Coordinates of C-alpha atoms in Angstrom, one line a residue:
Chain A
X16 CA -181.4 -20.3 66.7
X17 CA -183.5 -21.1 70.3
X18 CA -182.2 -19.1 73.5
X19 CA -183.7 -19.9 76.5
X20 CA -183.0 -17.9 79.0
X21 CA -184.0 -17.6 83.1
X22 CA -187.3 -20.4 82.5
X23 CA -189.0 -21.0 85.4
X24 CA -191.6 -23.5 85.1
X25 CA -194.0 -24.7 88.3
X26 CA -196.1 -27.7 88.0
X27 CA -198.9 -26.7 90.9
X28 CA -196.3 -25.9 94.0
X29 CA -194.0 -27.7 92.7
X30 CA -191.2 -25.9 91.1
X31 CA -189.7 -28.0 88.6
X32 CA -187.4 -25.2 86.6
X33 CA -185.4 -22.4 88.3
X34 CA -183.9 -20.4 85.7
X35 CA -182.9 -22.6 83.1
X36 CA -181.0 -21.3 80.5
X37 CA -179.8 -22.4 77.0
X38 CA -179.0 -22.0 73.4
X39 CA -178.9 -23.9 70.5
X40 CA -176.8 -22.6 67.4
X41 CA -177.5 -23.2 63.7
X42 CA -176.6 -26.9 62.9
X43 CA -175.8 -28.4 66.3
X44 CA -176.6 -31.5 67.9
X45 CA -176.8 -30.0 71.9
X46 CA -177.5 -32.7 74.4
X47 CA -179.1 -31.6 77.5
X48 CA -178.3 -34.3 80.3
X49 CA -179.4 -34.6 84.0
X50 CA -181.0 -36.9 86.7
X51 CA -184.3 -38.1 86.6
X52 CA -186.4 -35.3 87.9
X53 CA -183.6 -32.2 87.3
X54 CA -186.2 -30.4 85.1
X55 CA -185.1 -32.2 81.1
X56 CA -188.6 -32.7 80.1
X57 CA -190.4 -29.4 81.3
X58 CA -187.5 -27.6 79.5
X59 CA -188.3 -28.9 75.9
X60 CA -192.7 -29.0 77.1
X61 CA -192.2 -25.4 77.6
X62 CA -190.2 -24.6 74.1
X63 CA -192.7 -26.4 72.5
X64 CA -195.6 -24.5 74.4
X65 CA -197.1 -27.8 76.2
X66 CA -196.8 -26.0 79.6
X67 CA -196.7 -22.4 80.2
X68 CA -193.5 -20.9 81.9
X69 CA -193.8 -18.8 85.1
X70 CA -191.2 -16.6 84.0
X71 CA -188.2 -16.6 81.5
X72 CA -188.2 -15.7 78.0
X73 CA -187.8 -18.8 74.7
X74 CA -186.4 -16.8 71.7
X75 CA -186.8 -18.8 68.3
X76 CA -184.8 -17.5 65.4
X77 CA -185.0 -13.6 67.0
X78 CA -189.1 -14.1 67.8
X79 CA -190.2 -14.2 71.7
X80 CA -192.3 -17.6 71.4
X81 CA -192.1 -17.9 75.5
X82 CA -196.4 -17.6 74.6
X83 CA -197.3 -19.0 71.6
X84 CA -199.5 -22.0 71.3
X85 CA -198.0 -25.2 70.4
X86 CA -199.7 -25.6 66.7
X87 CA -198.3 -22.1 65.5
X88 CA -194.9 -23.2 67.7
X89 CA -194.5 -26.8 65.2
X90 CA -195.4 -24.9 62.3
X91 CA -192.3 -22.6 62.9
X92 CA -190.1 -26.0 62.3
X93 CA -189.2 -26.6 65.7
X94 CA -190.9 -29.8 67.0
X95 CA -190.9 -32.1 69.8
X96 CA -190.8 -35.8 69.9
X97 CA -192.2 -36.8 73.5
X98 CA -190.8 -38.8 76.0
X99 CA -191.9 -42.5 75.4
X100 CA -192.6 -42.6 71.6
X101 CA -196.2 -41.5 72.2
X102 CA -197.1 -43.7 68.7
X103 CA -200.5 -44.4 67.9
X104 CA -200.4 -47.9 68.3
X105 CA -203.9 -48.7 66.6
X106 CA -202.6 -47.1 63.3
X107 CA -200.9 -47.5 60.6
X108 CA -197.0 -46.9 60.4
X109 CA -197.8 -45.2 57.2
X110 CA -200.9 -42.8 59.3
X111 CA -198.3 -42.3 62.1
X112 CA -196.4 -40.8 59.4
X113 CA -199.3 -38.8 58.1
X114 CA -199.7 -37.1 61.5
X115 CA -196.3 -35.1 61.5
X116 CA -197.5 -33.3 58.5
X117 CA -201.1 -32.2 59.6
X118 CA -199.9 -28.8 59.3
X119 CA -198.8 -29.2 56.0
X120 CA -202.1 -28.6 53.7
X121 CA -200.4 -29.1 50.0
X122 CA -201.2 -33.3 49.4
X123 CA -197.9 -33.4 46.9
X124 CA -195.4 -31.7 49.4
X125 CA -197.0 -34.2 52.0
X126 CA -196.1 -37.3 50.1
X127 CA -192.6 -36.0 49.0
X128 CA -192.2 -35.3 53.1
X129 CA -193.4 -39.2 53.9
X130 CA -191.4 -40.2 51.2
X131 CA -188.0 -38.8 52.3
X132 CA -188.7 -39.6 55.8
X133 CA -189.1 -43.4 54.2
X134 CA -185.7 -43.3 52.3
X135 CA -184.0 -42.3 55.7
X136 CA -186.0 -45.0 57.6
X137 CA -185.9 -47.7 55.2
X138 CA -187.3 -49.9 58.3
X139 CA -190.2 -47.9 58.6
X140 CA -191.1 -48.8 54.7
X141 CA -191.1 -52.4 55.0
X142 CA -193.8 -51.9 57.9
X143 CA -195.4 -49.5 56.3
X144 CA -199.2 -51.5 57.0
X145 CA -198.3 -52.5 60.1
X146 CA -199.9 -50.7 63.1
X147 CA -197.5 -48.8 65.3
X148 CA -198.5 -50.9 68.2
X149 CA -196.8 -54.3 66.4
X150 CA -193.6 -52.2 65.9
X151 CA -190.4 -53.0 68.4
X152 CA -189.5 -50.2 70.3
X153 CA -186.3 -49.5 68.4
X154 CA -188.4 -49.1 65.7
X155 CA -191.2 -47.1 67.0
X156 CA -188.4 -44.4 68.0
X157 CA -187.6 -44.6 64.2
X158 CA -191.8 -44.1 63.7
X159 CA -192.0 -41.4 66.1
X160 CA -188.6 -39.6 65.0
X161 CA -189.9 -40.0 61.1
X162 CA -192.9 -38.8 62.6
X163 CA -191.0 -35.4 63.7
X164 CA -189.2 -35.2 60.4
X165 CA -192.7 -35.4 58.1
X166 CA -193.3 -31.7 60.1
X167 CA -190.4 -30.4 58.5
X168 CA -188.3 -29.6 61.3
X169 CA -185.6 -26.8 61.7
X170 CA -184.7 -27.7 65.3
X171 CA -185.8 -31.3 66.2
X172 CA -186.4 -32.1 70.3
X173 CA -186.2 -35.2 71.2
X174 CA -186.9 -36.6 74.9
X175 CA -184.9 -39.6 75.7
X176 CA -184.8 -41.5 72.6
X177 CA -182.4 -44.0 73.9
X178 CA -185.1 -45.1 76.7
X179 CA -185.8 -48.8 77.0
X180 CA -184.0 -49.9 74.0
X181 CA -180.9 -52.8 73.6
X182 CA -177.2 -51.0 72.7
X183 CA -177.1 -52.0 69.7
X184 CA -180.5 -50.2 68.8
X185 CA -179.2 -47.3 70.9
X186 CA -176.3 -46.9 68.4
X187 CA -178.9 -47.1 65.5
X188 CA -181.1 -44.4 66.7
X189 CA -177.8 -42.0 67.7
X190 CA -176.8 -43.0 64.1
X191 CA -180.2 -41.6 62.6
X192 CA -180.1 -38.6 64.8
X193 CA -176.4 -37.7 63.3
X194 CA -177.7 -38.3 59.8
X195 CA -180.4 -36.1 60.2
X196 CA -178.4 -33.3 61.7
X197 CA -175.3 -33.7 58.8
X198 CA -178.8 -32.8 56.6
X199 CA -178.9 -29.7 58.2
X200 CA -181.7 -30.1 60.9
X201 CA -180.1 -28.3 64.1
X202 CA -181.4 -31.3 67.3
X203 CA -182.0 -30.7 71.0
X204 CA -181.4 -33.9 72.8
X205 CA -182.8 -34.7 76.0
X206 CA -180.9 -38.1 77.6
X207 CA -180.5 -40.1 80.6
X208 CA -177.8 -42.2 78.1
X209 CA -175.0 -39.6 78.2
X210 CA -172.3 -41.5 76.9
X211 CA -174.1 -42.2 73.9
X212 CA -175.8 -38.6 73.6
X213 CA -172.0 -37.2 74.1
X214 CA -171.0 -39.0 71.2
X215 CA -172.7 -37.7 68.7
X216 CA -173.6 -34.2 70.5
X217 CA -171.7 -31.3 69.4
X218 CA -171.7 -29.1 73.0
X219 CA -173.8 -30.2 76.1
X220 CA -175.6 -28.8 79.0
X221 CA -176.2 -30.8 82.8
X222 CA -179.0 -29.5 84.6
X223 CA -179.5 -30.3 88.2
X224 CA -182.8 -29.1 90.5
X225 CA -184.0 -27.0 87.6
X226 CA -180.9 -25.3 86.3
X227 CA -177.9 -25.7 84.5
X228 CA -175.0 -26.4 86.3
X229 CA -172.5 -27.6 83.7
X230 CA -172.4 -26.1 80.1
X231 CA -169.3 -26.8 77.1
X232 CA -168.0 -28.9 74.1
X233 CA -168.8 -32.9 74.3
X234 CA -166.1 -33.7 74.3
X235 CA -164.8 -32.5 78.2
X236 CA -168.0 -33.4 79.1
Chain B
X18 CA -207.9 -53.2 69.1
X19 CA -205.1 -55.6 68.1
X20 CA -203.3 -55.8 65.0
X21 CA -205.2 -56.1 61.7
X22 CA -206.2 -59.6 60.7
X23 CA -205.6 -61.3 57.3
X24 CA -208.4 -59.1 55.9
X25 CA -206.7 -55.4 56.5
X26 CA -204.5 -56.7 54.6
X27 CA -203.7 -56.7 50.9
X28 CA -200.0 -55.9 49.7
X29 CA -198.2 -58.4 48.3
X30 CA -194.9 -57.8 50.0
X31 CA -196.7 -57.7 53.9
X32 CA -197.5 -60.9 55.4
X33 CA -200.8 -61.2 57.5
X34 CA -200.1 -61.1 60.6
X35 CA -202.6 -64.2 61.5
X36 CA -205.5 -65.3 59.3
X37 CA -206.9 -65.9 56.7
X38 CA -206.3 -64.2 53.3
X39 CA -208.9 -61.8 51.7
X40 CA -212.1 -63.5 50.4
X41 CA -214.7 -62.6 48.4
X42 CA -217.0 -61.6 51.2
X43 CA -214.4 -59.6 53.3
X44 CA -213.3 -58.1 49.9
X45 CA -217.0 -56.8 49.2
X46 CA -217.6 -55.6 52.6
X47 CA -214.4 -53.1 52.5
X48 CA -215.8 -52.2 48.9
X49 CA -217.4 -48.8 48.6
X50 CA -220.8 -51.0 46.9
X51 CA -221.2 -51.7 50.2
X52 CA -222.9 -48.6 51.1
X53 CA -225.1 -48.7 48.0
X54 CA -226.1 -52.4 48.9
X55 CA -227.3 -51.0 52.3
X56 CA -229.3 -48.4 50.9
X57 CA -231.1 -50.7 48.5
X58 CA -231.9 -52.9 51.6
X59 CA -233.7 -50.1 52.8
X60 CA -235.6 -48.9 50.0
X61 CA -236.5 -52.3 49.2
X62 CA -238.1 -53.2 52.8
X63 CA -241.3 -51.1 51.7
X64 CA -241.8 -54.0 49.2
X65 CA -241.6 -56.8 51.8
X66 CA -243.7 -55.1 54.4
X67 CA -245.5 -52.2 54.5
X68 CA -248.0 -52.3 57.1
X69 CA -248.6 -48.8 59.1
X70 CA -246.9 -50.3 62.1
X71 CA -243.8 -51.5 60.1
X72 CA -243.3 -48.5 58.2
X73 CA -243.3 -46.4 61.9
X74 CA -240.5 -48.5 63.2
X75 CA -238.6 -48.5 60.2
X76 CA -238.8 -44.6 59.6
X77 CA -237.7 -44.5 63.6
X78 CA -234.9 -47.2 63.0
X79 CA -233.6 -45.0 59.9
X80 CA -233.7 -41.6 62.2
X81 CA -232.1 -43.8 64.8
X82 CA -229.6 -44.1 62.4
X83 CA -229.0 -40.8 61.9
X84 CA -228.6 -40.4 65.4
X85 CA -226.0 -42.7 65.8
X86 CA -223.8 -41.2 63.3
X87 CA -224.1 -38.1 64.2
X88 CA -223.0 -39.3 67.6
X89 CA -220.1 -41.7 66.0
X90 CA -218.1 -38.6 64.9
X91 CA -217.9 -37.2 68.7
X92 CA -217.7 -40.6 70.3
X93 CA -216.3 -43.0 67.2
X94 CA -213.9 -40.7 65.4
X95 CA -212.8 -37.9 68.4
X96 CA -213.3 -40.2 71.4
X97 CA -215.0 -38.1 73.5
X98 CA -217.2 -39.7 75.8
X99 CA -221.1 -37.6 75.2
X100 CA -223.3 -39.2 77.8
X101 CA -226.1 -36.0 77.2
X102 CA -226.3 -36.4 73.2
X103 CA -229.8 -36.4 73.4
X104 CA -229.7 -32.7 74.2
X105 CA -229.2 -31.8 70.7
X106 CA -231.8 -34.4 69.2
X107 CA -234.3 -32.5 71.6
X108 CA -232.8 -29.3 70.7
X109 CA -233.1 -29.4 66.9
X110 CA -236.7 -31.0 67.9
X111 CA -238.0 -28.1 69.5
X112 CA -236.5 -25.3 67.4
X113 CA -238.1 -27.0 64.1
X114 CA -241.2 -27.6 66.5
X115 CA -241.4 -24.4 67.8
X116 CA -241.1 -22.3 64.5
X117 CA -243.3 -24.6 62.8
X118 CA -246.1 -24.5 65.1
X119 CA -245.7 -20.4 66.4
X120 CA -244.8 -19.0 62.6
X121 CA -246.2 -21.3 60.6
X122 CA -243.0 -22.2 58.6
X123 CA -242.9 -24.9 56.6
X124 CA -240.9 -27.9 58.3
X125 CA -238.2 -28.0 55.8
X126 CA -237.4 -24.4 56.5
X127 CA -237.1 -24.4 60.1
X128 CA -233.8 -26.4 59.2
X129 CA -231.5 -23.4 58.5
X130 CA -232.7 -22.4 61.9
X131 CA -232.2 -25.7 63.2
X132 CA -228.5 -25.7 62.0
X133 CA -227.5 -22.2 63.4
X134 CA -229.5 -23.8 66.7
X135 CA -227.8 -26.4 67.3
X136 CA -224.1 -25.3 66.2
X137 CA -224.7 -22.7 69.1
X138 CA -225.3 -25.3 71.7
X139 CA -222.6 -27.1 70.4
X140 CA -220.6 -24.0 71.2
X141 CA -221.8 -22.9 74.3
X142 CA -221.7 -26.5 75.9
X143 CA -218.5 -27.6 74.0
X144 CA -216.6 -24.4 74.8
X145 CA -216.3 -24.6 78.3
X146 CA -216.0 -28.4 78.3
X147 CA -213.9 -29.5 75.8
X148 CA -210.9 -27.7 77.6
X149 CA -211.8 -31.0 80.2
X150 CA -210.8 -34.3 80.1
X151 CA -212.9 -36.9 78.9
X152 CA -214.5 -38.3 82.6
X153 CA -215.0 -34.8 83.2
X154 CA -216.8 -34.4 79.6
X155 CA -218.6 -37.1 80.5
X156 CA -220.4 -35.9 83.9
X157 CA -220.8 -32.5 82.4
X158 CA -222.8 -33.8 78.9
X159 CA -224.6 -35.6 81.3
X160 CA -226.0 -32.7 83.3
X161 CA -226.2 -30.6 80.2
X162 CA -228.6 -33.1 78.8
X163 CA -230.6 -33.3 81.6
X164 CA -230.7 -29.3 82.0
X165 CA -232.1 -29.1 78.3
X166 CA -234.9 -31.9 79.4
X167 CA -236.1 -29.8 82.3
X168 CA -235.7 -26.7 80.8
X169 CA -238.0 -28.2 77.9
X170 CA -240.4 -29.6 80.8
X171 CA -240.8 -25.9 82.8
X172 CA -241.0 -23.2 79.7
X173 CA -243.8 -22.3 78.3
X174 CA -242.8 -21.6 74.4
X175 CA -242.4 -25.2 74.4
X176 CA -245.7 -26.4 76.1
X177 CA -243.8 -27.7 79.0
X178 CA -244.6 -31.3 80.0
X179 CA -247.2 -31.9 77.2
X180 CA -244.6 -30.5 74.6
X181 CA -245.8 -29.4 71.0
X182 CA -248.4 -30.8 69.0
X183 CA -249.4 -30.3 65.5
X184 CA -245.9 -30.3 64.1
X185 CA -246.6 -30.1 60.2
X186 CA -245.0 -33.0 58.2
X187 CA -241.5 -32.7 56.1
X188 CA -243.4 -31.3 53.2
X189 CA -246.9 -29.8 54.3
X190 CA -249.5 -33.1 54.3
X191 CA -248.3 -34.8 51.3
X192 CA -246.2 -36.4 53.3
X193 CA -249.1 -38.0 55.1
X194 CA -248.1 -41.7 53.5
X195 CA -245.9 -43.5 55.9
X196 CA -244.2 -44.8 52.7
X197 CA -243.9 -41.7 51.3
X198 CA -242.1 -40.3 54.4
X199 CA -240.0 -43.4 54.7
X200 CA -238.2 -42.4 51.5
X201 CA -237.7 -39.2 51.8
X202 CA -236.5 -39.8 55.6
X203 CA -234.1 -42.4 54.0
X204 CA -232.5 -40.8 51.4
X205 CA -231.7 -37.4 53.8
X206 CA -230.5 -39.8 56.5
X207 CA -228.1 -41.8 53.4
X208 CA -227.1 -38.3 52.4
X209 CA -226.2 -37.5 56.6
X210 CA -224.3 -40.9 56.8
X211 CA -222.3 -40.6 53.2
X212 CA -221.2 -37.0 54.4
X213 CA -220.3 -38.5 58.0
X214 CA -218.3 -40.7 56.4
X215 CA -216.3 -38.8 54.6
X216 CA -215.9 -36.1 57.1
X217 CA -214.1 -39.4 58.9
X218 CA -211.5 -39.8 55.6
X219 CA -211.3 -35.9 55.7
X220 CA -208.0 -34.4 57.4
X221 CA -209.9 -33.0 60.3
X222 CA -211.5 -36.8 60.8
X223 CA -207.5 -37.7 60.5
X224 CA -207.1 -35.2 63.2
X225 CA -210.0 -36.5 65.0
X226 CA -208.2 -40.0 65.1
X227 CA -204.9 -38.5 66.2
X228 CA -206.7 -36.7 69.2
X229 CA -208.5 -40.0 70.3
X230 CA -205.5 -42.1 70.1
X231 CA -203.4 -39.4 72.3
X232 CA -204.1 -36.2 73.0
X233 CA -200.3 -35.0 73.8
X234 CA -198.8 -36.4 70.9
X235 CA -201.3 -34.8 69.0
X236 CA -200.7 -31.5 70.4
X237 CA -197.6 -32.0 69.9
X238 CA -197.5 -32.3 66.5
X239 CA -199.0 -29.6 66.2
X240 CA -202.9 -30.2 65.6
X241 CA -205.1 -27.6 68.0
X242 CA -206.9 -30.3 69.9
X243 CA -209.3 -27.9 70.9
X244 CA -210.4 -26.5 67.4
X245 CA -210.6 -29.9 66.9
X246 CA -212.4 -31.4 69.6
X247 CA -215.0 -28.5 69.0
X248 CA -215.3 -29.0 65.4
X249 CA -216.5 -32.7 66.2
X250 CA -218.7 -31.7 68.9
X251 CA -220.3 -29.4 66.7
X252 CA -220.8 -31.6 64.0
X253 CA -222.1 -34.2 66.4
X254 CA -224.6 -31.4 67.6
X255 CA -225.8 -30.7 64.1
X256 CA -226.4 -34.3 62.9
X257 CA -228.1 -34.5 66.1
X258 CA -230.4 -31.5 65.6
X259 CA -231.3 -32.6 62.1
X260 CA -232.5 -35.8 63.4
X261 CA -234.5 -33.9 65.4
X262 CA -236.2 -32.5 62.6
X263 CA -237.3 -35.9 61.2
X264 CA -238.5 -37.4 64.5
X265 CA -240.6 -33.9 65.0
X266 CA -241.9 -34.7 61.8
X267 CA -242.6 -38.2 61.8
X268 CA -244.2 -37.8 65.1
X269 CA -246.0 -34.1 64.9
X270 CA -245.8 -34.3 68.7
X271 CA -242.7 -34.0 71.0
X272 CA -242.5 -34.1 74.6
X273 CA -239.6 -34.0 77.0
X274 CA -240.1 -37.4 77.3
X275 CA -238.5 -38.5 74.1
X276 CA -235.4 -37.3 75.0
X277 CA -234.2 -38.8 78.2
X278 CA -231.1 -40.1 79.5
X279 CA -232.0 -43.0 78.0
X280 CA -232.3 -41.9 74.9
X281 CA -228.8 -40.9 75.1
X282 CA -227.4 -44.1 76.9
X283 CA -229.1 -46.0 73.8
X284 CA -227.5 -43.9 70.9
X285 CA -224.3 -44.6 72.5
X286 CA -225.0 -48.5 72.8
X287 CA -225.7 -48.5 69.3
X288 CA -222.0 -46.4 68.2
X289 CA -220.5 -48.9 70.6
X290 CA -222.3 -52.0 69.7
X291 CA -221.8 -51.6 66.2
X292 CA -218.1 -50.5 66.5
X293 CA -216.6 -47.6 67.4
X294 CA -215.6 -44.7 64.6
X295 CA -217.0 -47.5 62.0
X296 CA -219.7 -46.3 59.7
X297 CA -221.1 -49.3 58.9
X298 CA -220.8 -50.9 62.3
X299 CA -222.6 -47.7 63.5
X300 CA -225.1 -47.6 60.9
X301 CA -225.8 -51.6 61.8
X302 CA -225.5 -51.1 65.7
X303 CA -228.5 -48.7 65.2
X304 CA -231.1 -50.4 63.0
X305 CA -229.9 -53.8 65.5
X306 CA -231.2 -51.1 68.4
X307 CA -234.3 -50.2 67.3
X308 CA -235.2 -52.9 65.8
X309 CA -234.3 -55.7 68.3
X310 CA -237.0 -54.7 71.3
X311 CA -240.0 -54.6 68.2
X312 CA -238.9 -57.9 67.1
X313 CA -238.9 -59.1 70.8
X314 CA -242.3 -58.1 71.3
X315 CA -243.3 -61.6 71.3
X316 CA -241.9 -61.9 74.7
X317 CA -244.3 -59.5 76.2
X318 CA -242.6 -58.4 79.9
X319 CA -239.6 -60.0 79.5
X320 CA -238.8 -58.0 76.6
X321 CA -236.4 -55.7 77.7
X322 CA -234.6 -58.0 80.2
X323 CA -234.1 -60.2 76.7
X324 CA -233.3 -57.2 74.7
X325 CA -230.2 -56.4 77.7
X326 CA -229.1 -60.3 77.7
X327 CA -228.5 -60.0 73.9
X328 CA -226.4 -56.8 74.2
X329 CA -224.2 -58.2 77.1
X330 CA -223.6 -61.4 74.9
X331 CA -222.8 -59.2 71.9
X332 CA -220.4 -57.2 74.1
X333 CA -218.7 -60.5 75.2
X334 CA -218.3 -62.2 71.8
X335 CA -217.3 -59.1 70.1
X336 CA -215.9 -56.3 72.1
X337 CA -215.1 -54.1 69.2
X338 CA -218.4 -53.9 67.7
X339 CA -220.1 -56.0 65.8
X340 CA -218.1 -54.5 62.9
X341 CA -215.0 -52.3 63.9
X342 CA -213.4 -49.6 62.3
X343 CA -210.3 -50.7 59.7
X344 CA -207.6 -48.5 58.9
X345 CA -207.9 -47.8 55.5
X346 CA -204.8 -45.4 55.1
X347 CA -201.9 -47.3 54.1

């Protein structure tokens, strides 16, 4: 479904990605784990076109999208929920919401979108009015994951979801990500947390200085 | 901005966060008579007083309204920072000015003109620019509205420092009756606001919002924060340009003088005095703008130094505005 193959990505003279390669199959939850700096983030910026590699090529369902802007790249269904939330905290839960499905210009397929994303988030509908900024950060990874899912996702990115949250709200999120996958929505998951991103990951990749060093099933891993 | 108070709120099954409840007043200010109440305010002022003098500051308090909408989309909804927005009031100025005086077109016509102006300058200055970030938008609006000044002070199609004179009214000289003018400056300036307003409700003003509120996540969800940021510069630039028109017209004579930085720096005051990406904040900051200094004249000298104290006070009781923006989406 997404091959990335040979990315190099340089951030100024910085190189931050020195042929990073991966793949994601139809379905699969792949967890993509590594230190703080090995290159997690720029991998899943450049997929989703926010920076542009140096070399390397990101395949999406057969098409070379290694150029393609980032609009065109979410409206293929494969979209990124960035590091840190990234809510808007001066609106509305229910606006947050409305965001993930700018691209989506029918006003009846919008609301049947918001709608499901509410049933699988039943949180998010009790706050519906609230502004994202009031939210708990458990809960404004739900917002910014229901977000994602309002887009209409084939392959959902995620960037450390588990960051800054309690255990217990850990297991909640990993529990949503599972859910969303069983419904068919193939996920990319970027974590420091690999215990609890190997749990629920079907195969998983460690990357270290800008490649992958370690690649198999989660369950060796 | 923090968390809605008692008022934003109206659903039974949410609890106000703090406050009080919705009242009869806060009910009727959210109220879409609201807009209709302000506009009989202003055609009713011609009743009250209608001397020559009050009639000129209220026709420039109504263009200065116009103004500050127009700047309200780039600055209130988009949240970029336009320190040179006078550039475009001076630009849709001249062109109406220029064609009016050189071909002898009727004001009203020049505004086609005026449009396609001004949405080019909005291009050509927004193009480059809005690939920047906003401190950099900033410095660069800046310079841009001071190139347009000078370049309006050294050519010669536009009479250079004594400007252009004998700038035909909005309809010929029937318009010669300040009260006259008034209304019809009115009602285009409630028509500018009403379709301001909703171009905030729209989905690009949605947009607009996302974009101010964070760019990357925006992008990320796959809105073209350039297209975007353009489309608001350009609207800006056209409801700046049409102002234009009506301040060529109510004066007949324009000079680079009228559109300094100042003029800029006091459009902006009014968008953030009467609360960012809030219409009827905006539309309030202005008239309280134009119209404070003439009702301070009593103080003579010490008329601007008063005119400053009252807007740091304002700043310092109400930060937001003297009537910020509400989410209405829920």
């Amino acid at each position: 479904m997404l091959e990335v193959s040979d990315l190099e990505v340089s951030y100024g003279g910085v190189q931050a990605l020195r042929g990073m390669s991966l793949t994601v199959g139809e379905g699969e939850i792949v967890a993509l784990l590594g230190n703080n700096g090995a290159g997690k983030t720029t991998t899943l910026s450049a997929v989703s076109g926010l920076v542009r590699p140096g070399a390397g090529r990101i395949a999406y369902e057969g098409d070379d999208i290694t150029r393609e802007a980032p609009p065109k790249i979410v409206g293929r269904g494969l979209v990124h929920v960035p590091e840190g939330r990234r809510i808007f905290s001066t609106l509305t839960v229910h606006e947050n919401l409305l965001l993930g499905g700018y691209l989506v210009r029918d006003a009846k397929e919008l609301a049947g979108r918001v709608d499901r994303a509410y049933t699988l988030l039943p949180k998010l509908a009790e706050r519906r009015t609230q502004h994202g900024g009031t939210l708990s950060g458990g809960e404004q990874q739900m917002l910014a994951i229901g977000r994602a899912l309002v887009a209409g996702p084939r392959l959902l990115m995620l960037d450390e979801p588990s960051m800054g949250l309690a255990p217990l709200i850990v297991a909640a999120v990993m529990d949503v990500i599972r859910d969303i996958n069983q419904a068919g929505t193939a996920v990319l998951l970027v974590e420091q947390n690999a215990k609890a991103a190997l749990k629920i990951a079907h195969r998983g990749y460690v990357i270290e200085n800008g490649r992958c060093v370690l690649d198999g099933p989660a369950l060796p891993l | 901005m923090s968390a809605g108070n008692g008022a934003a709120v109206q659903d039974p099954p949410v609890k106000p966060v703090k406050g009080r409840g919705p009242t009869f007043v806060t009910r009727f200010l959210e109220s879409r008579h609201l807009g209709w109440a302000g506009l009989a305010v202003g055609l009713l002022a011609p009743f009250i007083i209608a001397t020559p003098y009050a009639m000129d500051v209220m026709t420039s308090a109504v263009v200065f309204v116009m103004l500050a909408v127009g700047l309200n989309i780039v600055v209130g909804y988009c949240g970029l920072l336009d320190l040179g927005y006078a550039a475009f009031f001076a630009v849709g100025a001249y062109t109406s000015g220029v064609l009016s005086t050189e071909l002898k077109l009727p004001l009203l016509a020049t505004i086609p003109a005026v449009i396609v102006v001004t949405v080019l300058a909005g291009v050509i200055i927004g193009g480059p620019t809005l690939r920047l970030r906003s401190d950099y938008l900033a410095i660069v609006t800046l310079g841009f509205g001071e190139i347009i000044r000078i370049t309006a002070n050294n050519l010669s199609i536009t009479g250079g420092p004594s400007g252009i004179y004998g700038i035909p009214g909005l309809f010929g000289d029937a318009s010669s009756d300040p009260v006259v003018f008034y209304y019809a400056v009115l009602l285009i300036v409630a028509v500018a606001v009403l379709m301001a307003a909703r171009l905030g409700r729209s989905r690009i003003g949605r947009a607009w919002r996302f974009v101010r509120e964070d760019e990357d996540a925006a992008e990320a969800m796959g809105i073209n924060t350039y297209k975007v940021k353009l489309a608001a510069y350009i609207a800006g630039a056209v409801w700046g340009g049409l102002a234009g028109v009506l301040f060529a017209a109510q004066l007949s004579a324009i000079s680079p003088a009228s559109f300094t930085f100042l003029q800029s720096a006091l459009v902006l005051m009014a968008v953030v005095l009467g609360g960012m990406g809030s219409t009827p904040g905006v539309v309030l900051g202005a008239i309280v703008i134009s119209l404070l200094p003439e009702m301070l004249r009593g103080l003579a000298d010490y008329r601007f130094f008063a005119f400053g104290v009252l807007l740091i006070i304002v700043m310092i009781a109400r930060p937001q505005g003297l009537w910020p923006h509400r989410s209405r989406e829920r």
